[in-house]
């Protein structure tokens, strides 16, 4: 039995699909603050199997305890957390309290029930702005915003707990830029309000709900001046979680690994790929740089290949095709 915290979210729901397809039994907890339980109906339509769901916040110690009393978990995949960079700058206390205290509460209850394996949703944001791409897992971590610091701190907390207990098994998965959607078009990324991230914003332009894309800077030292990122298909990313969980079954200690493709694409290159995939015009408006953005950020993806025998299989055209398929049906 696998516990997936934040399992009704974008990456969480895609991971539930892969877990169910691989024959695992899945329990999902989520506070539904930024997602809908309907996504689990879609997961059932895709896989023909159901997850058990409990509406529980990771900060609710007794709520967590009730779930752990009912099920024997072999591993916890921990997605639950607040993740909007800009919001974290405006409301740092909320971010530190929810993300750090929530994970500490989860770890406390895991220890009570002797659950020793956790796959943690970290982020390439922990590389900060001082490291040069391709980014490798041994580089120093830092952050430029409270959200990023919560990821740096959670990595430290999990590493220290594993150092203190040699039976602990911890995977710190540093996601690059997850985009796309399940090819069924039944689950995907559909954030509340105006999206901060590039792809959901482009999707809303394509379906006519936003007039144009603001390109945050075209004067970076990159192939065409716009920002370069390592976009990874959310289905590839979900499969990376199963590979990490299987690795932990045979290896105690801490595994820190990039989940990226190793390829960088610029904003303007992504817009061209999306136009080709959707057949839609995407008007762009060159705007000033966004504070905190780095010019270029992409993974050295070799460690995941070597240790997990996992690498991304889908390319930017697959990502845009699936993102458009989902957007055209749901946004
Ligand atoms: C990508 C590129 C922008 C929007 C963030 C978080 C990171 C992770 C992924 C959670 C950049 C440009 C964007 C727009 C644009 N999230 N852009 N116009 O900033 O690489 O990473 O999301 O873990 O922690 O920091 O992703 O999608 O916001 O931006 O030009 O309207 O698109 O400048 O070059 P980012 P993003």
mmCIF file of C-alpha atoms and ligand atoms in Angstrom:
data_model
loop_
_atom_site.group_PDB
_atom_site.id
_atom_site.type_symbol
_atom_site.label_atom_id
_atom_site.label_comp_id
_atom_site.label_asym_id
_atom_site.label_seq_id
_atom_site.Cartn_x
_atom_site.Cartn_y
_atom_site.Cartn_z
ATOM 1 C CA UNK A 1 0.000 0.000 0.000
ATOM 2 C CA UNK A 2 1.410 3.418 -1.015
ATOM 3 C CA UNK A 3 0.376 6.718 0.591
ATOM 4 C CA UNK A 4 0.354 9.673 -1.835
ATOM 5 C CA UNK A 5 0.053 13.054 -0.127
ATOM 6 C CA UNK A 6 -1.243 15.765 -2.464
ATOM 7 C CA UNK A 7 -2.408 12.998 -4.789
ATOM 8 C CA UNK A 8 -5.268 14.969 -6.368
ATOM 9 C CA UNK A 9 -2.812 17.542 -7.751
ATOM 10 C CA UNK A 10 -1.130 17.784 -11.153
ATOM 11 C CA UNK A 11 1.909 15.543 -10.587
ATOM 12 C CA UNK A 12 0.248 13.547 -7.807
ATOM 13 C CA UNK A 13 -2.694 12.390 -9.951
ATOM 14 C CA UNK A 14 -0.372 11.369 -12.807
ATOM 15 C CA UNK A 15 1.727 9.389 -10.312
ATOM 16 C CA UNK A 16 -1.414 7.639 -9.004
ATOM 17 C CA UNK A 17 -2.126 6.510 -12.586
ATOM 18 C CA UNK A 18 1.331 4.954 -12.896
ATOM 19 C CA UNK A 19 1.120 3.333 -9.432
ATOM 20 C CA UNK A 20 -2.277 1.762 -10.150
ATOM 21 C CA UNK A 21 -1.162 0.609 -13.611
ATOM 22 C CA UNK A 22 1.873 -1.023 -11.957
ATOM 23 C CA UNK A 23 -0.409 -2.935 -9.573
ATOM 24 C CA UNK A 24 0.124 -0.951 -6.363
ATOM 25 C CA UNK A 25 -2.742 -0.178 -3.960
ATOM 26 C CA UNK A 26 -2.933 3.586 -3.389
ATOM 27 C CA UNK A 27 -4.259 5.799 -0.602
ATOM 28 C CA UNK A 28 -4.459 9.541 -1.329
ATOM 29 C CA UNK A 29 -4.650 12.303 1.229
ATOM 30 C CA UNK A 30 -5.188 15.878 0.149
ATOM 31 C CA UNK A 31 -6.680 19.038 1.713
ATOM 32 C CA UNK A 32 -8.114 20.011 -1.719
ATOM 33 C CA UNK A 33 -6.806 23.582 -1.288
ATOM 34 C CA UNK A 34 -5.506 23.692 -4.872
ATOM 35 C CA UNK A 35 -7.078 20.677 -6.600
ATOM 36 C CA UNK A 36 -10.332 18.742 -6.893
ATOM 37 C CA UNK A 37 -11.146 15.207 -5.801
ATOM 38 C CA UNK A 38 -12.681 14.772 -9.314
ATOM 39 C CA UNK A 39 -9.155 14.111 -10.558
ATOM 40 C CA UNK A 40 -9.362 10.719 -8.826
ATOM 41 C CA UNK A 41 -12.494 9.912 -10.846
ATOM 42 C CA UNK A 42 -10.416 10.618 -13.930
ATOM 43 C CA UNK A 43 -7.627 8.406 -12.568
ATOM 44 C CA UNK A 44 -10.213 5.607 -12.261
ATOM 45 C CA UNK A 45 -11.430 6.170 -15.830
ATOM 46 C CA UNK A 46 -7.839 5.922 -17.084
ATOM 47 C CA UNK A 47 -6.781 2.871 -15.070
ATOM 48 C CA UNK A 48 -10.047 1.115 -14.244
ATOM 49 C CA UNK A 49 -8.893 1.113 -10.601
ATOM 50 C CA UNK A 50 -9.660 3.318 -7.580
ATOM 51 C CA UNK A 51 -7.521 5.050 -4.996
ATOM 52 C CA UNK A 52 -8.814 5.350 -1.441
ATOM 53 C CA UNK A 53 -9.180 9.036 -0.575
ATOM 54 C CA UNK A 54 -9.154 10.891 2.745
ATOM 55 C CA UNK A 55 -9.536 14.665 2.955
ATOM 56 C CA UNK A 56 -6.708 15.270 5.393
ATOM 57 C CA UNK A 57 -4.238 18.138 5.738
ATOM 58 C CA UNK A 58 -0.613 17.131 6.370
ATOM 59 C CA UNK A 59 -0.643 19.496 9.368
ATOM 60 C CA UNK A 60 -3.523 17.507 10.945
ATOM 61 C CA UNK A 61 -1.595 15.088 13.157
ATOM 62 C CA UNK A 62 -4.655 13.198 14.400
ATOM 63 C CA UNK A 63 -6.114 13.049 10.907
ATOM 64 C CA UNK A 64 -2.883 11.534 9.648
ATOM 65 C CA UNK A 65 -2.793 9.087 12.570
ATOM 66 C CA UNK A 66 -6.294 7.826 11.715
ATOM 67 C CA UNK A 67 -5.162 7.056 8.161
ATOM 68 C CA UNK A 68 -1.997 5.295 9.312
ATOM 69 C CA UNK A 69 -4.055 3.204 11.771
ATOM 70 C CA UNK A 70 -6.130 1.865 8.868
ATOM 71 C CA UNK A 71 -3.379 1.050 6.367
ATOM 72 C CA UNK A 72 0.122 -0.438 6.430
ATOM 73 C CA UNK A 73 2.178 1.766 4.083
ATOM 74 C CA UNK A 74 5.372 0.499 2.459
ATOM 75 C CA UNK A 75 6.205 3.982 1.179
ATOM 76 C CA UNK A 76 4.952 7.571 1.261
ATOM 77 C CA UNK A 77 5.170 9.724 -1.861
ATOM 78 C CA UNK A 78 4.960 13.264 -0.529
ATOM 79 C CA UNK A 79 3.647 15.933 -2.934
ATOM 80 C CA UNK A 80 1.469 17.974 -0.570
ATOM 81 C CA UNK A 81 2.657 21.557 -0.163
ATOM 82 C CA UNK A 82 2.204 25.137 -1.275
ATOM 83 C CA UNK A 83 4.203 25.896 -4.431
ATOM 84 C CA UNK A 84 3.577 29.380 -5.837
ATOM 85 C CA UNK A 85 6.815 31.358 -5.847
ATOM 86 C CA UNK A 86 5.222 34.812 -5.885
ATOM 87 C CA UNK A 87 2.696 33.927 -3.176
ATOM 88 C CA UNK A 88 5.511 32.639 -0.957
ATOM 89 C CA UNK A 89 7.199 36.049 -1.127
ATOM 90 C CA UNK A 90 3.952 37.736 -0.017
ATOM 91 C CA UNK A 91 3.062 35.141 2.667
ATOM 92 C CA UNK A 92 6.297 33.564 3.949
ATOM 93 C CA UNK A 93 4.925 32.554 7.346
ATOM 94 C CA UNK A 94 2.120 30.557 5.688
ATOM 95 C CA UNK A 95 4.615 28.809 3.414
ATOM 96 C CA UNK A 96 7.094 27.904 6.162
ATOM 97 C CA UNK A 97 4.325 26.832 8.493
ATOM 98 C CA UNK A 98 2.419 24.729 5.973
ATOM 99 C CA UNK A 99 5.343 23.154 4.133
ATOM 100 C CA UNK A 100 7.884 22.669 6.920
ATOM 101 C CA UNK A 101 5.537 21.931 9.834
ATOM 102 C CA UNK A 102 3.385 19.777 7.574
ATOM 103 C CA UNK A 103 6.329 17.606 6.578
ATOM 104 C CA UNK A 104 7.534 17.396 10.196
ATOM 105 C CA UNK A 105 4.046 16.260 11.253
ATOM 106 C CA UNK A 106 3.958 13.663 8.481
ATOM 107 C CA UNK A 107 7.410 12.373 9.504
ATOM 108 C CA UNK A 108 6.342 12.172 13.155
ATOM 109 C CA UNK A 109 3.326 10.012 12.327
ATOM 110 C CA UNK A 110 5.377 7.892 9.897
ATOM 111 C CA UNK A 111 7.844 7.198 12.738
ATOM 112 C CA UNK A 112 5.006 6.217 15.106
ATOM 113 C CA UNK A 113 3.892 3.599 12.590
ATOM 114 C CA UNK A 114 7.430 2.544 11.633
ATOM 115 C CA UNK A 115 7.055 3.695 8.003
ATOM 116 C CA UNK A 116 10.634 4.248 6.851
ATOM 117 C CA UNK A 117 10.440 5.068 3.132
ATOM 118 C CA UNK A 118 9.609 8.463 1.649
ATOM 119 C CA UNK A 119 9.839 9.899 -1.872
ATOM 120 C CA UNK A 120 9.906 13.675 -1.604
ATOM 121 C CA UNK A 121 8.787 16.203 -4.201
ATOM 122 C CA UNK A 122 11.745 18.573 -4.347
ATOM 123 C CA UNK A 123 12.547 21.003 -7.141
ATOM 124 C CA UNK A 124 15.332 22.340 -9.348
ATOM 125 C CA UNK A 125 14.610 25.612 -7.606
ATOM 126 C CA UNK A 126 17.024 24.419 -4.886
ATOM 127 C CA UNK A 127 19.915 25.094 -7.313
ATOM 128 C CA UNK A 128 19.309 28.794 -6.795
ATOM 129 C CA UNK A 129 20.846 31.262 -9.238
ATOM 130 C CA UNK A 130 24.578 30.715 -8.633
ATOM 131 C CA UNK A 131 24.997 27.304 -10.272
ATOM 132 C CA UNK A 132 25.710 26.871 -13.973
ATOM 133 C CA UNK A 133 23.681 24.375 -16.062
ATOM 134 C CA UNK A 134 23.851 21.469 -16.655
ATOM 135 C CA UNK A 135 23.004 21.158 -12.978
ATOM 136 C CA UNK A 136 24.361 18.208 -10.979
ATOM 137 C CA UNK A 137 23.108 16.880 -7.651
ATOM 138 C CA UNK A 138 26.360 17.643 -5.804
ATOM 139 C CA UNK A 139 26.031 21.389 -6.339
ATOM 140 C CA UNK A 140 25.365 23.733 -3.438
ATOM 141 C CA UNK A 141 21.696 24.488 -2.775
ATOM 142 C CA UNK A 142 20.105 27.832 -1.993
ATOM 143 C CA UNK A 143 16.964 29.730 -2.871
ATOM 144 C CA UNK A 144 15.752 33.155 -3.932
ATOM 145 C CA UNK A 145 12.266 32.940 -2.378
ATOM 146 C CA UNK A 146 10.524 31.362 0.638
ATOM 147 C CA UNK A 147 8.986 28.593 -1.480
ATOM 148 C CA UNK A 148 12.457 27.572 -2.666
ATOM 149 C CA UNK A 149 13.813 27.776 0.892
ATOM 150 C CA UNK A 150 11.077 25.389 2.088
ATOM 151 C CA UNK A 151 12.395 22.854 -0.448
ATOM 152 C CA UNK A 152 16.015 23.398 0.629
ATOM 153 C CA UNK A 153 15.011 23.042 4.296
ATOM 154 C CA UNK A 154 12.878 19.935 3.729
ATOM 155 C CA UNK A 155 15.788 18.287 1.918
ATOM 156 C CA UNK A 156 17.967 19.066 4.949
ATOM 157 C CA UNK A 157 15.364 17.773 7.436
ATOM 158 C CA UNK A 158 14.931 14.522 5.532
ATOM 159 C CA UNK A 159 18.697 14.057 5.171
ATOM 160 C CA UNK A 160 19.259 14.625 8.905
ATOM 161 C CA UNK A 161 16.495 12.158 9.830
ATOM 162 C CA UNK A 162 18.041 9.552 7.526
ATOM 163 C CA UNK A 163 21.459 10.206 9.087
ATOM 164 C CA UNK A 164 19.986 9.561 12.548
ATOM 165 C CA UNK A 165 18.138 6.380 11.533
ATOM 166 C CA UNK A 166 20.035 3.989 9.261
ATOM 167 C CA UNK A 167 16.788 2.205 8.348
ATOM 168 C CA UNK A 168 15.310 5.335 6.738
ATOM 169 C CA UNK A 169 15.022 5.415 2.960
ATOM 170 C CA UNK A 170 14.680 8.900 1.424
ATOM 171 C CA UNK A 171 14.492 9.969 -2.231
ATOM 172 C CA UNK A 172 14.811 13.709 -2.906
ATOM 173 C CA UNK A 173 13.493 14.202 -6.438
ATOM 174 C CA UNK A 174 14.498 17.522 -7.996
ATOM 175 C CA UNK A 175 11.905 18.214 -10.690
ATOM 176 C CA UNK A 176 12.745 20.562 -13.498
ATOM 177 C CA UNK A 177 9.749 22.040 -15.344
ATOM 178 C CA UNK A 178 6.853 19.546 -15.446
ATOM 179 C CA UNK A 179 4.401 20.218 -18.295
ATOM 180 C CA UNK A 180 1.997 18.321 -20.528
ATOM 181 C CA UNK A 181 -0.841 16.015 -19.515
ATOM 182 C CA UNK A 182 -1.924 12.390 -19.643
ATOM 183 C CA UNK A 183 -2.589 11.492 -23.342
ATOM 184 C CA UNK A 184 -6.206 10.678 -22.433
ATOM 185 C CA UNK A 185 -6.800 14.397 -21.824
ATOM 186 C CA UNK A 186 -8.611 13.473 -18.585
ATOM 187 C CA UNK A 187 -5.994 14.866 -16.174
ATOM 188 C CA UNK A 188 -3.620 17.791 -16.606
ATOM 189 C CA UNK A 189 -2.573 21.146 -15.229
ATOM 190 C CA UNK A 190 -5.408 23.613 -14.704
ATOM 191 C CA UNK A 191 -4.399 26.049 -11.938
ATOM 192 C CA UNK A 192 -6.857 28.414 -10.264
ATOM 193 C CA UNK A 193 -6.694 32.018 -11.490
ATOM 194 C CA UNK A 194 -4.032 33.484 -13.796
ATOM 195 C CA UNK A 195 -1.189 30.957 -14.112
ATOM 196 C CA UNK A 196 2.319 31.868 -13.027
ATOM 197 C CA UNK A 197 3.890 29.096 -15.079
ATOM 198 C CA UNK A 198 4.513 29.284 -18.822
ATOM 199 C CA UNK A 199 2.578 26.314 -20.194
ATOM 200 C CA UNK A 200 -0.800 26.775 -18.491
ATOM 201 C CA UNK A 201 -0.600 30.437 -19.514
ATOM 202 C CA UNK A 202 0.067 29.498 -23.151
ATOM 203 C CA UNK A 203 -2.824 27.016 -22.991
ATOM 204 C CA UNK A 204 -5.234 29.760 -21.894
ATOM 205 C CA UNK A 205 -4.033 31.964 -24.782
ATOM 206 C CA UNK A 206 -4.600 29.054 -27.175
ATOM 207 C CA UNK A 207 -8.187 28.493 -25.971
ATOM 208 C CA UNK A 208 -8.859 32.238 -26.209
ATOM 209 C CA UNK A 209 -9.155 33.007 -22.496
ATOM 210 C CA UNK A 210 -6.063 35.238 -22.435
ATOM 211 C CA UNK A 211 -5.150 37.660 -25.262
ATOM 212 C CA UNK A 212 -1.396 37.045 -25.522
ATOM 213 C CA UNK A 213 1.647 35.679 -23.755
ATOM 214 C CA UNK A 214 3.986 38.127 -22.020
ATOM 215 C CA UNK A 215 7.503 36.899 -22.687
ATOM 216 C CA UNK A 216 9.528 37.884 -19.614
ATOM 217 C CA UNK A 217 12.660 39.167 -21.311
ATOM 218 C CA UNK A 218 14.277 38.539 -24.698
ATOM 219 C CA UNK A 219 17.691 39.905 -23.755
ATOM 220 C CA UNK A 220 19.133 36.928 -21.871
ATOM 221 C CA UNK A 221 22.366 35.313 -23.048
ATOM 222 C CA UNK A 222 20.489 32.386 -24.643
ATOM 223 C CA UNK A 223 19.823 31.062 -28.153
ATOM 224 C CA UNK A 224 17.123 33.664 -28.869
ATOM 225 C CA UNK A 225 17.291 35.883 -25.773
ATOM 226 C CA UNK A 226 14.329 34.295 -23.969
ATOM 227 C CA UNK A 227 14.652 32.126 -20.858
ATOM 228 C CA UNK A 228 15.739 28.493 -21.236
ATOM 229 C CA UNK A 229 14.298 25.706 -19.058
ATOM 230 C CA UNK A 230 14.343 21.909 -18.916
ATOM 231 C CA UNK A 231 10.718 20.936 -19.608
ATOM 232 C CA UNK A 232 9.770 17.371 -18.728
ATOM 233 C CA UNK A 233 6.541 15.530 -19.586
ATOM 234 C CA UNK A 234 4.489 14.958 -16.419
ATOM 235 C CA UNK A 235 4.016 11.274 -17.383
ATOM 236 C CA UNK A 236 7.811 10.794 -17.564
ATOM 237 C CA UNK A 237 8.073 12.552 -14.216
ATOM 238 C CA UNK A 238 5.423 10.277 -12.673
ATOM 239 C CA UNK A 239 7.315 7.197 -13.879
ATOM 240 C CA UNK A 240 10.451 8.597 -12.251
ATOM 241 C CA UNK A 241 8.672 8.379 -8.878
ATOM 242 C CA UNK A 242 8.046 4.652 -9.289
ATOM 243 C CA UNK A 243 11.669 4.115 -10.309
ATOM 244 C CA UNK A 244 12.823 6.009 -7.192
ATOM 245 C CA UNK A 245 10.432 4.075 -4.925
ATOM 246 C CA UNK A 246 11.735 0.748 -6.280
ATOM 247 C CA UNK A 247 15.320 1.918 -5.746
ATOM 248 C CA UNK A 248 14.511 2.708 -2.092
ATOM 249 C CA UNK A 249 13.179 -0.824 -1.581
ATOM 250 C CA UNK A 250 16.773 -2.050 -2.044
ATOM 251 C CA UNK A 251 18.789 0.920 -0.748
ATOM 252 C CA UNK A 252 18.618 2.619 2.671
ATOM 253 C CA UNK A 253 19.905 6.189 3.045
ATOM 254 C CA UNK A 254 19.323 9.295 0.918
ATOM 255 C CA UNK A 255 19.024 9.373 -2.873
ATOM 256 C CA UNK A 256 19.168 12.875 -4.375
ATOM 257 C CA UNK A 257 18.383 12.894 -8.077
ATOM 258 C CA UNK A 258 17.422 15.274 -10.896
ATOM 259 C CA UNK A 259 14.275 14.446 -12.836
ATOM 260 C CA UNK A 260 14.759 16.383 -16.050
ATOM 261 C CA UNK A 261 15.427 15.650 -19.714
ATOM 262 C CA UNK A 262 18.864 17.295 -19.845
ATOM 263 C CA UNK A 263 17.624 19.469 -22.746
ATOM 264 C CA UNK A 264 16.826 23.163 -22.480
ATOM 265 C CA UNK A 265 14.206 24.952 -24.566
ATOM 266 C CA UNK A 266 13.638 28.712 -24.719
ATOM 267 C CA UNK A 267 10.280 30.368 -24.186
ATOM 268 C CA UNK A 268 10.059 31.258 -27.883
ATOM 269 C CA UNK A 269 10.988 27.711 -28.923
ATOM 270 C CA UNK A 270 8.234 26.340 -26.669
ATOM 271 C CA UNK A 271 5.731 28.797 -28.153
ATOM 272 C CA UNK A 272 6.658 27.599 -31.678
ATOM 273 C CA UNK A 273 6.284 23.952 -30.643
ATOM 274 C CA UNK A 274 2.910 24.682 -29.066
ATOM 275 C CA UNK A 275 1.683 26.566 -32.151
ATOM 276 C CA UNK A 276 2.621 23.544 -34.283
ATOM 277 C CA UNK A 277 0.926 21.111 -31.875
ATOM 278 C CA UNK A 278 -2.280 23.138 -31.486
ATOM 279 C CA UNK A 279 -2.558 24.842 -34.868
ATOM 280 C CA UNK A 280 -3.334 27.994 -32.868
ATOM 281 C CA UNK A 281 -1.745 31.417 -33.063
ATOM 282 C CA UNK A 282 -0.038 32.443 -29.778
ATOM 283 C CA UNK A 283 0.441 36.232 -29.867
ATOM 284 C CA UNK A 284 3.433 37.305 -27.752
ATOM 285 C CA UNK A 285 4.295 40.592 -26.086
ATOM 286 C CA UNK A 286 7.969 41.023 -25.178
ATOM 287 C CA UNK A 287 7.962 42.267 -21.551
ATOM 288 C CA UNK A 288 10.608 43.108 -18.937
ATOM 289 C CA UNK A 289 12.427 40.289 -17.183
ATOM 290 C CA UNK A 290 10.660 38.696 -14.183
ATOM 291 C CA UNK A 291 12.600 39.274 -10.929
ATOM 292 C CA UNK A 292 14.293 36.110 -9.694
ATOM 293 C CA UNK A 293 14.407 34.417 -13.096
ATOM 294 C CA UNK A 294 17.674 32.888 -14.251
ATOM 295 C CA UNK A 295 18.638 32.903 -17.935
ATOM 296 C CA UNK A 296 19.080 29.172 -18.301
ATOM 297 C CA UNK A 297 18.348 26.154 -16.124
ATOM 298 C CA UNK A 298 18.587 22.517 -17.226
ATOM 299 C CA UNK A 299 19.570 19.177 -15.701
ATOM 300 C CA UNK A 300 22.456 16.805 -15.941
ATOM 301 C CA UNK A 301 20.128 13.799 -16.080
ATOM 302 C CA UNK A 302 22.827 11.102 -15.991
ATOM 303 C CA UNK A 303 22.501 10.071 -12.314
ATOM 304 C CA UNK A 304 18.832 9.034 -12.667
ATOM 305 C CA UNK A 305 19.738 7.010 -15.734
ATOM 306 C CA UNK A 306 22.630 5.308 -13.957
ATOM 307 C CA UNK A 307 20.977 4.587 -10.592
ATOM 308 C CA UNK A 308 17.285 4.297 -11.482
ATOM 309 C CA UNK A 309 17.585 3.177 -15.097
ATOM 310 C CA UNK A 310 15.104 5.974 -15.732
ATOM 311 C CA UNK A 311 15.251 8.721 -18.357
ATOM 312 C CA UNK A 312 12.649 10.952 -19.956
ATOM 313 C CA UNK A 313 11.255 9.417 -23.150
ATOM 314 C CA UNK A 314 8.870 12.134 -24.373
ATOM 315 C CA UNK A 315 10.039 15.265 -26.195
ATOM 316 C CA UNK A 316 8.813 18.864 -26.356
ATOM 317 C CA UNK A 317 6.433 18.069 -29.217
ATOM 318 C CA UNK A 318 4.797 15.286 -27.161
ATOM 319 C CA UNK A 319 4.520 17.671 -24.221
ATOM 320 C CA UNK A 320 2.846 20.395 -26.298
ATOM 321 C CA UNK A 321 0.566 17.891 -28.062
ATOM 322 C CA UNK A 322 -0.692 16.493 -24.760
ATOM 323 C CA UNK A 323 -0.932 19.896 -23.088
ATOM 324 C CA UNK A 324 -3.061 21.174 -26.003
ATOM 325 C CA UNK A 325 -5.218 18.014 -25.982
ATOM 326 C CA UNK A 326 -5.989 18.560 -22.287
ATOM 327 C CA UNK A 327 -6.477 22.339 -22.622
ATOM 328 C CA UNK A 328 -8.829 22.029 -25.597
ATOM 329 C CA UNK A 329 -11.067 19.729 -23.523
ATOM 330 C CA UNK A 330 -10.815 21.248 -20.064
ATOM 331 C CA UNK A 331 -9.701 24.900 -20.028
HETATM 332 C C1 LIG B 1 9.433 29.231 -17.329
HETATM 333 C C2 LIG B 1 10.007 30.263 -18.323
HETATM 334 C C3 LIG B 1 9.862 32.504 -17.524
HETATM 335 C C4 LIG B 1 5.473 32.697 -17.603
HETATM 336 C C5 LIG B 1 8.883 27.639 -11.612
HETATM 337 C C6 LIG B 1 9.274 27.549 -10.185
HETATM 338 C C7 LIG B 1 9.856 26.196 -9.915
HETATM 339 C C8 LIG B 1 8.907 25.104 -10.382
HETATM 340 C C9 LIG B 1 8.561 25.293 -11.852
HETATM 341 C C10 LIG B 1 7.584 24.347 -8.546
HETATM 342 C C11 LIG B 1 10.827 31.346 -17.629
HETATM 343 C C12 LIG B 1 8.986 32.316 -18.755
HETATM 344 C C13 LIG B 1 6.780 32.260 -17.698
HETATM 345 C C14 LIG B 1 4.997 33.718 -18.463
HETATM 346 C C15 LIG B 1 7.185 33.819 -19.472
HETATM 347 N N1 LIG B 1 7.715 25.128 -9.624
HETATM 348 N N2 LIG B 1 7.613 32.815 -18.612
HETATM 349 N N3 LIG B 1 5.885 34.247 -19.371
HETATM 350 O O1 LIG B 1 10.142 29.902 -13.248
HETATM 351 O O2 LIG B 1 11.320 28.011 -14.486
HETATM 352 O O3 LIG B 1 10.019 27.515 -12.423
HETATM 353 O O4 LIG B 1 7.983 26.602 -11.950
HETATM 354 O O5 LIG B 1 8.374 23.536 -8.131
HETATM 355 O O6 LIG B 1 10.064 26.086 -8.534
HETATM 356 O O7 LIG B 1 10.278 28.502 -9.944
HETATM 357 O O8 LIG B 1 8.811 28.146 -14.503
HETATM 358 O O9 LIG B 1 6.887 28.291 -16.025
HETATM 359 O O10 LIG B 1 7.235 30.161 -14.329
HETATM 360 O O11 LIG B 1 8.777 29.956 -16.281
HETATM 361 O O12 LIG B 1 7.963 34.318 -20.309
HETATM 362 O O13 LIG B 1 3.821 34.161 -18.418
HETATM 363 O O14 LIG B 1 8.921 30.932 -18.945
HETATM 364 O O15 LIG B 1 10.522 33.765 -17.563
HETATM 365 O O16 LIG B 1 11.885 31.694 -18.519
HETATM 366 P P1 LIG B 1 10.163 28.485 -13.695
HETATM 367 P P2 LIG B 1 7.838 29.155 -15.258
#
